[in-house]
PDB file of C-alpha atoms in Angstrom:
ATOM      1  CA  MET A   1      -3.313   3.387 -11.549  1.00  0.00           C
ATOM      2  CA  LEU A   2      -4.013   0.604 -14.211  1.00  0.00           C
ATOM      3  CA  ARG A   3      -1.698  -0.907 -16.735  1.00  0.00           C
ATOM      4  CA  PRO A   4      -3.008  -0.811 -20.322  1.00  0.00           C
ATOM      5  CA  SER A   5      -4.812  -3.755 -21.847  1.00  0.00           C
ATOM      6  CA  THR A   6      -2.402  -6.568 -22.804  1.00  0.00           C
ATOM      7  CA  GLN A   7      -5.279  -9.004 -24.090  1.00  0.00           C
ATOM      8  CA  ASN A   8      -8.304  -8.020 -25.977  1.00  0.00           C
ATOM      9  CA  ARG A   9     -11.044 -10.234 -24.377  1.00  0.00           C
ATOM     10  CA  PRO A  10     -14.082  -8.086 -23.577  1.00  0.00           C
ATOM     11  CA  GLY A  11     -15.796 -11.064 -22.383  1.00  0.00           C
ATOM     12  CA  THR A  12     -13.394 -12.130 -19.652  1.00  0.00           C
ATOM     13  CA  ALA A  13     -12.735  -8.466 -18.620  1.00  0.00           C
ATOM     14  CA  ILE A  14     -16.832  -7.494 -18.141  1.00  0.00           C
ATOM     15  CA  ALA A  15     -17.039 -10.815 -16.037  1.00  0.00           C
ATOM     16  CA  LEU A  16     -14.312  -9.757 -13.941  1.00  0.00           C
ATOM     17  CA  LYS A  17     -15.369  -6.132 -13.681  1.00  0.00           C
ATOM     18  CA  LEU A  18     -18.863  -7.095 -12.420  1.00  0.00           C
ATOM     19  CA  LEU A  19     -17.743  -9.822 -10.034  1.00  0.00           C
ATOM     20  CA  ALA A  20     -15.590  -7.042  -8.909  1.00  0.00           C
ATOM     21  CA  VAL A  21     -18.433  -4.527  -8.139  1.00  0.00           C
ATOM     22  CA  PHE A  22     -20.900  -6.961  -6.883  1.00  0.00           C
ATOM     23  CA  LEU A  23     -18.077  -8.105  -4.353  1.00  0.00           C
ATOM     24  CA  PHE A  24     -17.252  -4.529  -3.542  1.00  0.00           C
ATOM     25  CA  MET A  25     -21.252  -4.088  -2.620  1.00  0.00           C
ATOM     26  CA  VAL A  26     -20.910  -7.414  -0.370  1.00  0.00           C
ATOM     27  CA  MET A  27     -17.953  -5.555   1.386  1.00  0.00           C
ATOM     28  CA  ALA A  28     -20.135  -2.506   2.047  1.00  0.00           C
ATOM     29  CA  ALA A  29     -23.069  -4.402   3.131  1.00  0.00           C
ATOM     30  CA  MET A  30     -20.719  -6.201   5.957  1.00  0.00           C
ATOM     31  CA  ILE A  31     -19.191  -2.895   6.957  1.00  0.00           C
ATOM     32  CA  LYS A  32     -22.760  -1.393   7.203  1.00  0.00           C
ATOM     33  CA  ALA A  33     -23.599  -4.322   9.482  1.00  0.00           C
ATOM     34  CA  ALA A  34     -20.693  -3.951  11.567  1.00  0.00           C
ATOM     35  CA  THR A  35     -20.690  -0.382  12.087  1.00  0.00           C
ATOM     36  CA  GLN A  36     -23.852  -0.450  13.862  1.00  0.00           C
ATOM     37  CA  ASN A  37     -21.565  -1.283  16.815  1.00  0.00           C
ATOM     38  CA  VAL A  38     -18.062  -0.654  15.714  1.00  0.00           C
ATOM     39  CA  PRO A  39     -16.638   2.666  14.975  1.00  0.00           C
ATOM     40  CA  ALA A  40     -16.177   3.874  11.140  1.00  0.00           C
ATOM     41  CA  GLY A  41     -12.370   4.030  12.212  1.00  0.00           C
ATOM     42  CA  GLN A  42     -12.178   0.820  13.349  1.00  0.00           C
ATOM     43  CA  ALA A  43     -13.903  -0.515  10.210  1.00  0.00           C
ATOM     44  CA  VAL A  44     -11.548   1.040   8.075  1.00  0.00           C
ATOM     45  CA  PHE A  45      -8.326  -0.738   9.783  1.00  0.00           C
ATOM     46  CA  PHE A  46     -10.034  -4.117   9.649  1.00  0.00           C
ATOM     47  CA  ARG A  47     -10.881  -3.459   5.766  1.00  0.00           C
ATOM     48  CA  SER A  48      -7.270  -2.308   5.204  1.00  0.00           C
ATOM     49  CA  LEU A  49      -5.193  -4.500   7.187  1.00  0.00           C
ATOM     50  CA  PHE A  50      -7.047  -7.919   5.927  1.00  0.00           C
ATOM     51  CA  ALA A  51      -6.910  -6.852   2.472  1.00  0.00           C
ATOM     52  CA  MET A  52      -2.868  -6.709   2.719  1.00  0.00           C
ATOM     53  CA  PRO A  53      -2.116 -10.561   2.648  1.00  0.00           C
ATOM     54  CA  ILE A  54      -4.577 -10.988  -0.414  1.00  0.00           C
ATOM     55  CA  ILE A  55      -2.643  -7.674  -2.141  1.00  0.00           C
ATOM     56  CA  VAL A  56       0.853  -9.050  -1.160  1.00  0.00           C
ATOM     57  CA  LEU A  57       0.065 -12.452  -2.256  1.00  0.00           C
ATOM     58  CA  TRP A  58      -1.043 -11.100  -5.815  1.00  0.00           C
ATOM     59  CA  ILE A  59       1.961  -8.574  -6.157  1.00  0.00           C
ATOM     60  CA  TRP A  60       4.495 -11.417  -5.579  1.00  0.00           C
ATOM     61  CA  GLN A  61       2.818 -13.943  -8.094  1.00  0.00           C
ATOM     62  CA  ARG A  62       2.844 -11.485 -10.572  1.00  0.00           C
ATOM     63  CA  GLY A  63       6.845 -11.023 -10.004  1.00  0.00           C
ATOM     64  CA  GLU A  64       6.451  -6.989  -8.869  1.00  0.00           C
ATOM     65  CA  ILE A  65       7.139  -7.329  -5.181  1.00  0.00           C
ATOM     66  CA  ARG A  66      10.499  -4.632  -5.821  1.00  0.00           C
ATOM     67  CA  GLU A  67       8.270  -2.436  -7.991  1.00  0.00           C
ATOM     68  CA  ALA A  68       5.974  -2.310  -4.878  1.00  0.00           C
ATOM     69  CA  LEU A  69       8.072  -1.846  -1.909  1.00  0.00           C
ATOM     70  CA  VAL A  70      10.206   0.780  -3.808  1.00  0.00           C
ATOM     71  CA  PRO A  71       8.427   3.765  -4.304  1.00  0.00           C
ATOM     72  CA  ASN A  72       9.837   6.925  -6.304  1.00  0.00           C
ATOM     73  CA  ASN A  73       7.566   9.556  -4.729  1.00  0.00           C
ATOM     74  CA  LEU A  74       6.730   8.701  -1.035  1.00  0.00           C
ATOM     75  CA  MET A  75       5.029  11.830   0.166  1.00  0.00           C
ATOM     76  CA  GLY A  76       2.670  11.227  -2.753  1.00  0.00           C
ATOM     77  CA  HIS A  77       1.745   8.025  -1.596  1.00  0.00           C
ATOM     78  CA  VAL A  78       1.206   9.580   1.949  1.00  0.00           C
ATOM     79  CA  TRP A  79      -1.378  12.243   0.111  1.00  0.00           C
ATOM     80  CA  ARG A  80      -3.150   9.751  -1.567  1.00  0.00           C
ATOM     81  CA  GLY A  81      -2.998   7.574   1.807  1.00  0.00           C
ATOM     82  CA  ILE A  82      -4.717  10.839   3.655  1.00  0.00           C
ATOM     83  CA  PHE A  83      -7.090  11.495   1.008  1.00  0.00           C
ATOM     84  CA  GLY A  84      -8.331   7.980   0.487  1.00  0.00           C
ATOM     85  CA  THR A  85      -8.330   6.748   3.922  1.00  0.00           C
ATOM     86  CA  THR A  86     -10.342   9.891   5.085  1.00  0.00           C
ATOM     87  CA  ALA A  87     -12.948   8.859   1.830  1.00  0.00           C
ATOM     88  CA  MET A  88     -13.168   5.666   3.174  1.00  0.00           C
ATOM     89  CA  ALA A  89     -14.052   6.382   6.703  1.00  0.00           C
ATOM     90  CA  LEU A  90     -16.724   8.992   5.606  1.00  0.00           C
ATOM     91  CA  THR A  91     -18.191   6.096   3.617  1.00  0.00           C
ATOM     92  CA  PHE A  92     -18.323   3.741   6.305  1.00  0.00           C
ATOM     93  CA  GLY A  93     -19.801   6.192   8.516  1.00  0.00           C
ATOM     94  CA  GLY A  94     -22.691   7.123   6.137  1.00  0.00           C
ATOM     95  CA  LEU A  95     -23.091   3.335   5.480  1.00  0.00           C
ATOM     96  CA  GLY A  96     -24.072   3.171   9.003  1.00  0.00           C
ATOM     97  CA  LEU A  97     -26.929   5.952   8.937  1.00  0.00           C
ATOM     98  CA  LEU A  98     -28.030   5.702   5.337  1.00  0.00           C
ATOM     99  CA  PRO A  99     -29.914   2.876   3.099  1.00  0.00           C
ATOM    100  CA  LEU A 100     -27.119   0.920   0.847  1.00  0.00           C
ATOM    101  CA  PRO A 101     -28.778   2.089  -2.512  1.00  0.00           C
ATOM    102  CA  GLU A 102     -28.502   5.795  -0.971  1.00  0.00           C
ATOM    103  CA  VAL A 103     -25.019   5.609  -0.164  1.00  0.00           C
ATOM    104  CA  THR A 104     -24.333   3.863  -3.606  1.00  0.00           C
ATOM    105  CA  ALA A 105     -26.387   6.688  -5.552  1.00  0.00           C
ATOM    106  CA  ILE A 106     -24.442   9.651  -4.011  1.00  0.00           C
ATOM    107  CA  GLY A 107     -21.320   8.120  -4.432  1.00  0.00           C
ATOM    108  CA  TYR A 108     -21.733   8.465  -8.423  1.00  0.00           C
ATOM    109  CA  ALA A 109     -20.878  11.841  -7.935  1.00  0.00           C
ATOM    110  CA  THR A 110     -17.560  11.357  -7.748  1.00  0.00           C
ATOM    111  CA  PRO A 111     -16.464  11.310 -11.626  1.00  0.00           C
ATOM    112  CA  MET A 112     -18.664  15.015 -11.706  1.00  0.00           C
ATOM    113  CA  PHE A 113     -16.194  16.161  -8.981  1.00  0.00           C
ATOM    114  CA  THR A 114     -13.306  14.808 -11.046  1.00  0.00           C
ATOM    115  CA  VAL A 115     -14.422  16.723 -14.246  1.00  0.00           C
ATOM    116  CA  ILE A 116     -14.491  19.963 -12.004  1.00  0.00           C
ATOM    117  CA  LEU A 117     -11.284  19.426 -10.165  1.00  0.00           C
ATOM    118  CA  ALA A 118      -9.131  18.290 -13.258  1.00  0.00           C
ATOM    119  CA  ALA A 119     -10.335  21.902 -14.592  1.00  0.00           C
ATOM    120  CA  VAL A 120      -9.258  23.647 -11.367  1.00  0.00           C
ATOM    121  CA  MET A 121      -6.094  21.755 -10.494  1.00  0.00           C
ATOM    122  CA  LEU A 122      -4.687  20.593 -13.813  1.00  0.00           C
ATOM    123  CA  GLY A 123      -6.286  23.118 -16.416  1.00  0.00           C
ATOM    124  CA  GLU A 124      -7.997  20.609 -18.318  1.00  0.00           C
ATOM    125  CA  ARG A 125     -10.431  22.259 -21.017  1.00  0.00           C
ATOM    126  CA  VAL A 126     -14.147  21.331 -20.198  1.00  0.00           C
ATOM    127  CA  ARG A 127     -16.269  22.393 -22.974  1.00  0.00           C
ATOM    128  CA  LEU A 128     -20.290  22.600 -22.840  1.00  0.00           C
ATOM    129  CA  PHE A 129     -20.928  18.679 -23.577  1.00  0.00           C
ATOM    130  CA  ARG A 130     -18.752  17.665 -20.236  1.00  0.00           C
ATOM    131  CA  ILE A 131     -20.091  21.081 -18.028  1.00  0.00           C
ATOM    132  CA  SER A 132     -23.621  20.082 -19.075  1.00  0.00           C
ATOM    133  CA  ALA A 133     -23.008  16.161 -17.995  1.00  0.00           C
ATOM    134  CA  VAL A 134     -21.742  17.176 -14.793  1.00  0.00           C
ATOM    135  CA  GLY A 135     -24.583  19.773 -14.168  1.00  0.00           C
ATOM    136  CA  LEU A 136     -26.957  16.826 -14.891  1.00  0.00           C
ATOM    137  CA  GLY A 137     -25.273  14.571 -12.532  1.00  0.00           C
ATOM    138  CA  LEU A 138     -25.033  17.041  -9.755  1.00  0.00           C
ATOM    139  CA  VAL A 139     -28.542  17.954 -10.123  1.00  0.00           C
ATOM    140  CA  GLY A 140     -29.298  13.948  -9.736  1.00  0.00           C
ATOM    141  CA  VAL A 141     -27.408  14.124  -6.693  1.00  0.00           C
ATOM    142  CA  MET A 142     -29.292  17.000  -4.977  1.00  0.00           C
ATOM    143  CA  ILE A 143     -32.348  15.042  -5.778  1.00  0.00           C
ATOM    144  CA  VAL A 144     -31.172  11.901  -4.088  1.00  0.00           C
ATOM    145  CA  MET A 145     -29.823  14.108  -1.136  1.00  0.00           C
ATOM    146  CA  TRP A 146     -32.984  16.541  -1.180  1.00  0.00           C
ATOM    147  CA  PRO A 147     -34.946  14.456   1.667  1.00  0.00           C
ATOM    148  CA  ARG A 148     -32.096  14.613   3.747  1.00  0.00           C
ATOM    149  CA  LEU A 149     -31.300  18.137   3.859  1.00  0.00           C
ATOM    150  CA  SER A 150     -35.324  19.445   4.431  1.00  0.00           C
ATOM    151  CA  VAL A 151     -35.993  21.467   7.493  1.00  0.00           C
ATOM    152  CA  ASP A 152     -37.668  18.519   9.290  1.00  0.00           C
ATOM    153  CA  THR A 153     -34.948  16.356   9.171  1.00  0.00           C
ATOM    154  CA  LEU A 154     -31.577  19.066   9.204  1.00  0.00           C
ATOM    155  CA  GLY A 155     -29.275  18.106  11.663  1.00  0.00           C
ATOM    156  CA  THR A 156     -30.382  14.504  11.790  1.00  0.00           C
ATOM    157  CA  ALA A 157     -28.228  11.531  11.573  1.00  0.00           C
ATOM    158  CA  THR A 158     -29.288  10.778   8.214  1.00  0.00           C
ATOM    159  CA  THR A 159     -28.323  14.338   7.018  1.00  0.00           C
ATOM    160  CA  ILE A 160     -24.793  13.465   8.559  1.00  0.00           C
ATOM    161  CA  GLY A 161     -24.782  10.733   6.936  1.00  0.00           C
ATOM    162  CA  ALA A 162     -25.671  12.047   3.514  1.00  0.00           C
ATOM    163  CA  LEU A 163     -23.212  15.021   4.045  1.00  0.00           C
ATOM    164  CA  MET A 164     -20.445  12.238   4.984  1.00  0.00           C
ATOM    165  CA  VAL A 165     -20.806  10.479   1.704  1.00  0.00           C
ATOM    166  CA  LEU A 166     -21.047  13.147  -0.264  1.00  0.00           C
ATOM    167  CA  GLY A 167     -17.584  14.535   1.233  1.00  0.00           C
ATOM    168  CA  ALA A 168     -16.419  11.179   0.495  1.00  0.00           C
ATOM    169  CA  SER A 169     -17.093  11.368  -3.038  1.00  0.00           C
ATOM    170  CA  ILE A 170     -15.305  14.856  -3.332  1.00  0.00           C
ATOM    171  CA  LEU A 171     -12.093  13.101  -1.454  1.00  0.00           C
ATOM    172  CA  ARG A 172     -12.297  10.140  -4.145  1.00  0.00           C
ATOM    173  CA  ALA A 173     -12.216  12.624  -6.904  1.00  0.00           C
ATOM    174  CA  LEU A 174      -9.173  14.075  -5.361  1.00  0.00           C
ATOM    175  CA  VAL A 175      -7.974  10.738  -5.193  1.00  0.00           C
ATOM    176  CA  GLN A 176      -8.376  10.383  -8.886  1.00  0.00           C
ATOM    177  CA  ILE A 177      -6.638  13.637  -9.784  1.00  0.00           C
ATOM    178  CA  HIS A 178      -3.617  12.842  -7.304  1.00  0.00           C
ATOM    179  CA  ILE A 179      -3.172   9.341  -9.083  1.00  0.00           C
ATOM    180  CA  ARG A 180      -3.105  10.821 -12.410  1.00  0.00           C
ATOM    181  CA  THR A 181       0.251  12.324 -11.784  1.00  0.00           C
ATOM    182  CA  LEU A 182       1.301   9.762  -9.575  1.00  0.00           C
ATOM    183  CA  VAL A 183       1.120   7.124 -12.294  1.00  0.00           C
ATOM    184  CA  GLN A 184       3.835   9.129 -14.231  1.00  0.00           C
ATOM    185  CA  THR A 185       6.482   7.941 -11.608  1.00  0.00           C
ATOM    186  CA  GLU A 186       4.979   5.056  -9.622  1.00  0.00           C
ATOM    187  CA  HIS A 187       4.150   1.274 -10.301  1.00  0.00           C
ATOM    188  CA  THR A 188       0.543  -0.081 -10.047  1.00  0.00           C
ATOM    189  CA  ALA A 189       1.650  -2.522  -7.251  1.00  0.00           C
ATOM    190  CA  ALA A 190       3.233   0.501  -5.397  1.00  0.00           C
ATOM    191  CA  ILE A 191       0.066   2.295  -5.488  1.00  0.00           C
ATOM    192  CA  VAL A 192      -1.916  -0.668  -4.581  1.00  0.00           C
ATOM    193  CA  PHE A 193       0.360  -1.562  -1.764  1.00  0.00           C
ATOM    194  CA  TYR A 194       1.155   1.960  -0.163  1.00  0.00           C
ATOM    195  CA  PHE A 195      -2.380   2.671  -0.233  1.00  0.00           C
ATOM    196  CA  SER A 196      -3.471  -0.342   1.958  1.00  0.00           C
ATOM    197  CA  MET A 197      -0.691  -0.117   4.267  1.00  0.00           C
ATOM    198  CA  THR A 198      -0.887   3.746   4.733  1.00  0.00           C
ATOM    199  CA  ALA A 199      -5.065   3.093   5.272  1.00  0.00           C
ATOM    200  CA  THR A 200      -3.906   0.272   7.868  1.00  0.00           C
ATOM    201  CA  LEU A 201      -1.553   3.145   9.858  1.00  0.00           C
ATOM    202  CA  LEU A 202      -3.723   5.950   9.173  1.00  0.00           C
ATOM    203  CA  SER A 203      -7.012   4.405  10.849  1.00  0.00           C
ATOM    204  CA  LEU A 204      -5.176   3.635  14.007  1.00  0.00           C
ATOM    205  CA  LEU A 205      -5.197   7.521  14.678  1.00  0.00           C
ATOM    206  CA  SER A 206      -8.987   6.830  15.538  1.00  0.00           C
ATOM    207  CA  LEU A 207      -7.945   4.397  18.492  1.00  0.00           C
ATOM    208  CA  PRO A 208      -8.662   7.112  21.058  1.00  0.00           C
ATOM    209  CA  PHE A 209     -12.111   8.042  19.944  1.00  0.00           C
ATOM    210  CA  GLY A 210     -13.679   4.556  21.228  1.00  0.00           C
ATOM    211  CA  TRP A 211     -12.679   1.377  19.247  1.00  0.00           C
ATOM    212  CA  VAL A 212     -14.657  -1.419  20.669  1.00  0.00           C
ATOM    213  CA  ILE A 213     -13.842  -5.206  21.163  1.00  0.00           C
ATOM    214  CA  PRO A 214     -16.091  -6.600  18.621  1.00  0.00           C
ATOM    215  CA  ASP A 215     -17.929  -9.445  19.446  1.00  0.00           C
ATOM    216  CA  GLY A 216     -17.697 -13.031  17.113  1.00  0.00           C
ATOM    217  CA  ARG A 217     -20.361 -11.563  14.478  1.00  0.00           C
ATOM    218  CA  ASP A 218     -18.794  -8.264  13.997  1.00  0.00           C
ATOM    219  CA  LEU A 219     -15.271  -9.635  13.841  1.00  0.00           C
ATOM    220  CA  ILE A 220     -16.441 -12.302  11.299  1.00  0.00           C
ATOM    221  CA  LEU A 221     -18.031  -9.211   9.272  1.00  0.00           C
ATOM    222  CA  LEU A 222     -14.850  -6.944   9.775  1.00  0.00           C
ATOM    223  CA  VAL A 223     -12.393  -9.302   8.419  1.00  0.00           C
ATOM    224  CA  GLY A 224     -14.493 -11.018   5.704  1.00  0.00           C
ATOM    225  CA  ALA A 225     -15.080  -7.444   4.394  1.00  0.00           C
ATOM    226  CA  GLY A 226     -11.043  -7.060   4.491  1.00  0.00           C
ATOM    227  CA  LEU A 227     -10.619  -9.992   2.652  1.00  0.00           C
ATOM    228  CA  ILE A 228     -13.194  -9.658   0.039  1.00  0.00           C
ATOM    229  CA  GLY A 229     -12.347  -5.979  -0.563  1.00  0.00           C
ATOM    230  CA  GLY A 230      -8.850  -7.162  -1.209  1.00  0.00           C
ATOM    231  CA  VAL A 231     -10.042  -9.689  -3.637  1.00  0.00           C
ATOM    232  CA  ALA A 232     -12.270  -7.090  -5.285  1.00  0.00           C
ATOM    233  CA  GLN A 233      -9.411  -4.781  -6.144  1.00  0.00           C
ATOM    234  CA  ILE A 234      -7.507  -7.393  -7.217  1.00  0.00           C
ATOM    235  CA  LEU A 235     -10.297  -8.406  -9.767  1.00  0.00           C
ATOM    236  CA  VAL A 236     -10.796  -4.605 -10.815  1.00  0.00           C
ATOM    237  CA  THR A 237      -7.008  -4.153 -11.591  1.00  0.00           C
ATOM    238  CA  SER A 238      -7.077  -7.414 -13.656  1.00  0.00           C
ATOM    239  CA  SER A 239     -10.155  -6.576 -15.715  1.00  0.00           C
ATOM    240  CA  TYR A 240      -8.303  -3.830 -17.286  1.00  0.00           C
ATOM    241  CA  ARG A 241      -5.555  -6.439 -18.500  1.00  0.00           C
ATOM    242  CA  PHE A 242      -8.695  -7.895 -20.887  1.00  0.00           C
ATOM    243  CA  GLY A 243     -10.115  -4.672 -21.904  1.00  0.00           C
ATOM    244  CA  GLY A 244     -10.220  -0.791 -22.196  1.00  0.00           C
ATOM    245  CA  ALA A 245     -10.892   1.742 -19.512  1.00  0.00           C
ATOM    246  CA  SER A 246     -13.513   3.323 -21.292  1.00  0.00           C
ATOM    247  CA  MET A 247     -15.592  -0.043 -22.218  1.00  0.00           C
ATOM    248  CA  LEU A 248     -15.501  -1.239 -18.323  1.00  0.00           C
ATOM    249  CA  ALA A 249     -16.514   2.177 -17.001  1.00  0.00           C
ATOM    250  CA  PRO A 250     -20.119   2.097 -17.307  1.00  0.00           C
ATOM    251  CA  PHE A 251     -20.318  -1.448 -15.539  1.00  0.00           C
ATOM    252  CA  ASP A 252     -19.478   0.311 -12.004  1.00  0.00           C
ATOM    253  CA  TYR A 253     -23.083   1.394 -12.130  1.00  0.00           C
ATOM    254  CA  ALA A 254     -24.116  -2.078 -11.850  1.00  0.00           C
ATOM    255  CA  SER A 255     -23.484  -1.443  -8.137  1.00  0.00           C
ATOM    256  CA  LEU A 256     -26.894   0.136  -8.084  1.00  0.00           C
ATOM    257  CA  ILE A 257     -28.486  -3.038  -8.907  1.00  0.00           C
ATOM    258  CA  PHE A 258     -26.563  -4.879  -6.183  1.00  0.00           C
ATOM    259  CA  ALA A 259     -27.171  -2.475  -3.681  1.00  0.00           C
ATOM    260  CA  ALA A 260     -30.916  -2.402  -4.275  1.00  0.00           C
ATOM    261  CA  LEU A 261     -30.984  -6.205  -4.165  1.00  0.00           C
ATOM    262  CA  ILE A 262     -28.699  -6.652  -1.105  1.00  0.00           C
ATOM    263  CA  GLY A 263     -30.319  -3.861   0.540  1.00  0.00           C
ATOM    264  CA  TYR A 264     -33.741  -5.333   0.195  1.00  0.00           C
ATOM    265  CA  VAL A 265     -32.619  -8.951   1.089  1.00  0.00           C
ATOM    266  CA  ILE A 266     -30.230  -7.918   3.964  1.00  0.00           C
ATOM    267  CA  PHE A 267     -31.454  -5.004   5.524  1.00  0.00           C
ATOM    268  CA  ALA A 268     -35.217  -4.765   4.103  1.00  0.00           C
ATOM    269  CA  GLU A 269     -34.522  -1.391   2.684  1.00  0.00           C
ATOM    270  CA  VAL A 270     -36.372  -0.188  -0.538  1.00  0.00           C
ATOM    271  CA  PRO A 271     -35.196   2.567  -2.441  1.00  0.00           C
ATOM    272  CA  THR A 272     -37.331   5.838  -2.176  1.00  0.00           C
ATOM    273  CA  SER A 273     -38.721   7.561  -5.525  1.00  0.00           C
ATOM    274  CA  ALA A 274     -35.824  10.338  -5.115  1.00  0.00           C
ATOM    275  CA  THR A 275     -33.084   7.837  -4.864  1.00  0.00           C
ATOM    276  CA  VAL A 276     -34.395   6.319  -8.462  1.00  0.00           C
ATOM    277  CA  ILE A 277     -34.856   9.238  -9.769  1.00  0.00           C
ATOM    278  CA  GLY A 278     -31.676  11.079  -8.762  1.00  0.00           C
ATOM    279  CA  ALA A 279     -29.284   7.969  -9.504  1.00  0.00           C
ATOM    280  CA  ALA A 280     -30.716   7.739 -13.050  1.00  0.00           C
ATOM    281  CA  LEU A 281     -29.540  11.260 -13.404  1.00  0.00           C
ATOM    282  CA  VAL A 282     -26.349  10.708 -11.902  1.00  0.00           C
ATOM    283  CA  VAL A 283     -25.819   7.515 -13.959  1.00  0.00           C
ATOM    284  CA  LEU A 284     -26.977   9.272 -17.175  1.00  0.00           C
ATOM    285  CA  GLY A 285     -24.576  12.105 -16.740  1.00  0.00           C
ATOM    286  CA  GLY A 286     -21.848   9.765 -15.764  1.00  0.00           C
ATOM    287  CA  VAL A 287     -22.088   7.537 -18.711  1.00  0.00           C
ATOM    288  CA  LEU A 288     -22.139  11.144 -20.618  1.00  0.00           C
ATOM    289  CA  ILE A 289     -19.085  12.237 -19.285  1.00  0.00           C
ATOM    290  CA  ILE A 290     -17.613   8.575 -20.018  1.00  0.00           C
ATOM    291  CA  TRP A 291     -18.459   8.439 -23.299  1.00  0.00           C
ATOM    292  CA  ARG A 292     -16.970  12.075 -23.877  1.00  0.00           C
ATOM    293  CA  GLU A 293     -13.812  10.724 -22.621  1.00  0.00           C
ATOM    294  CA  ARG A 294     -13.764   8.182 -25.064  1.00  0.00           C
ATOM    295  CA  GLN A 295     -13.994  10.497 -27.788  1.00  0.00           C
ATOM    296  CA  LEU A 296     -11.568  12.844 -26.601  1.00  0.00           C
ATOM    297  CA  GLY A 297      -9.341  10.063 -26.136  1.00  0.00           C
ATOM    298  CA  VAL A 298     -10.208   8.625 -30.101  1.00  0.00           C
ATOM    299  CA  ASP A 299      -8.982  12.181 -31.305  1.00  0.00           C
ATOM    300  CA  ARG A 300      -5.835  12.380 -29.297  1.00  0.00           C
ATOM    301  CA  ARG A 301      -4.520   8.913 -30.613  1.00  0.00           C
ATOM    302  CA  LYS A 302      -5.763  10.343 -34.101  1.00  0.00           C
ATOM    303  CA  ALA A 303      -3.815  13.798 -33.365  1.00  0.00           C
ATOM    304  CA  ARG A 304      -0.522  11.961 -32.465  1.00  0.00           C
ATOM    305  CA  GLN A 305      -0.992   9.537 -35.607  1.00  0.00           C
ATOM    306  CA  VAL A 306      -0.836  12.616 -37.735  1.00  0.00           C
ATOM    307  CA  THR A 307       1.809  14.423 -35.739  1.00  0.00           C
ATOM    308  CA  ASP A 308       4.071  11.087 -35.186  1.00  0.00           C
ATOM    309  CA  PRO A 309       6.300  10.250 -38.133  1.00  0.00           C
ATOM    310  CA  LYS A 310       6.086   6.639 -36.851  1.00  0.00           C
ATOM    311  CA  GLY A 311       2.610   6.775 -36.924  1.00  0.00           C
TER     312      GLY A 311
END
């Protein structure tokens, strides 16, 4: 989905990535506040609709309007939209039921499920190291979720919220697998544009399930979440112009720090010991997977240099 780095400016890349991660957490906090009164499907609509002007302006500024509007695989974009929109709706639903740090920690399961799905759907070979990292991460997710799955809490709103966020993590992993095939024929601008458009349209399907007329506060939160989300999406994409994916990937985990700070200041949420311990294991598993993916990338480049006479 992302273009390869065009300039080696790691400081700029890291700054852009961290700013994007922070803005995504601000967006999540705004959605969490709004979904106390507004259905999750309606929040998805506002998040997607008001991100579109930002994204279109960015695409126009880059001179990629034609690439964005002319897809080669329209159904591929539709499926990406279905998976991604459902994941967004489940995440927004979970935000309304769980503390922000807990939602963030469970969301870190996505790389684990990506490795599993890549092995099942793409036939990628997964050796003992990555299997161990995935197992470690999944143990961490279970530690975070365990208080929500006890006999006393089973069936409560918080249990439902935890399962929704876990389901969103699996769907986001499916999106990652789908994008790996989509980028073979589709331009980055098209993938970004068509996701925003399909998410806006698909979220309208939730209209019969109880949309409300938001008051002034909630309207500001919803519109602001869309605008901030659009800016954050552009910052993430722009960060990869200045630094490699493997270098920037670990900075995603800064979101847990931002989530804890925002959750404490705005919602008076204090992370539980289960959340802290589980999140630490998930982050460790994720970092190990990122490190292994980087090593595999180096090995593949060396192999190409040996077999390619131009190398």
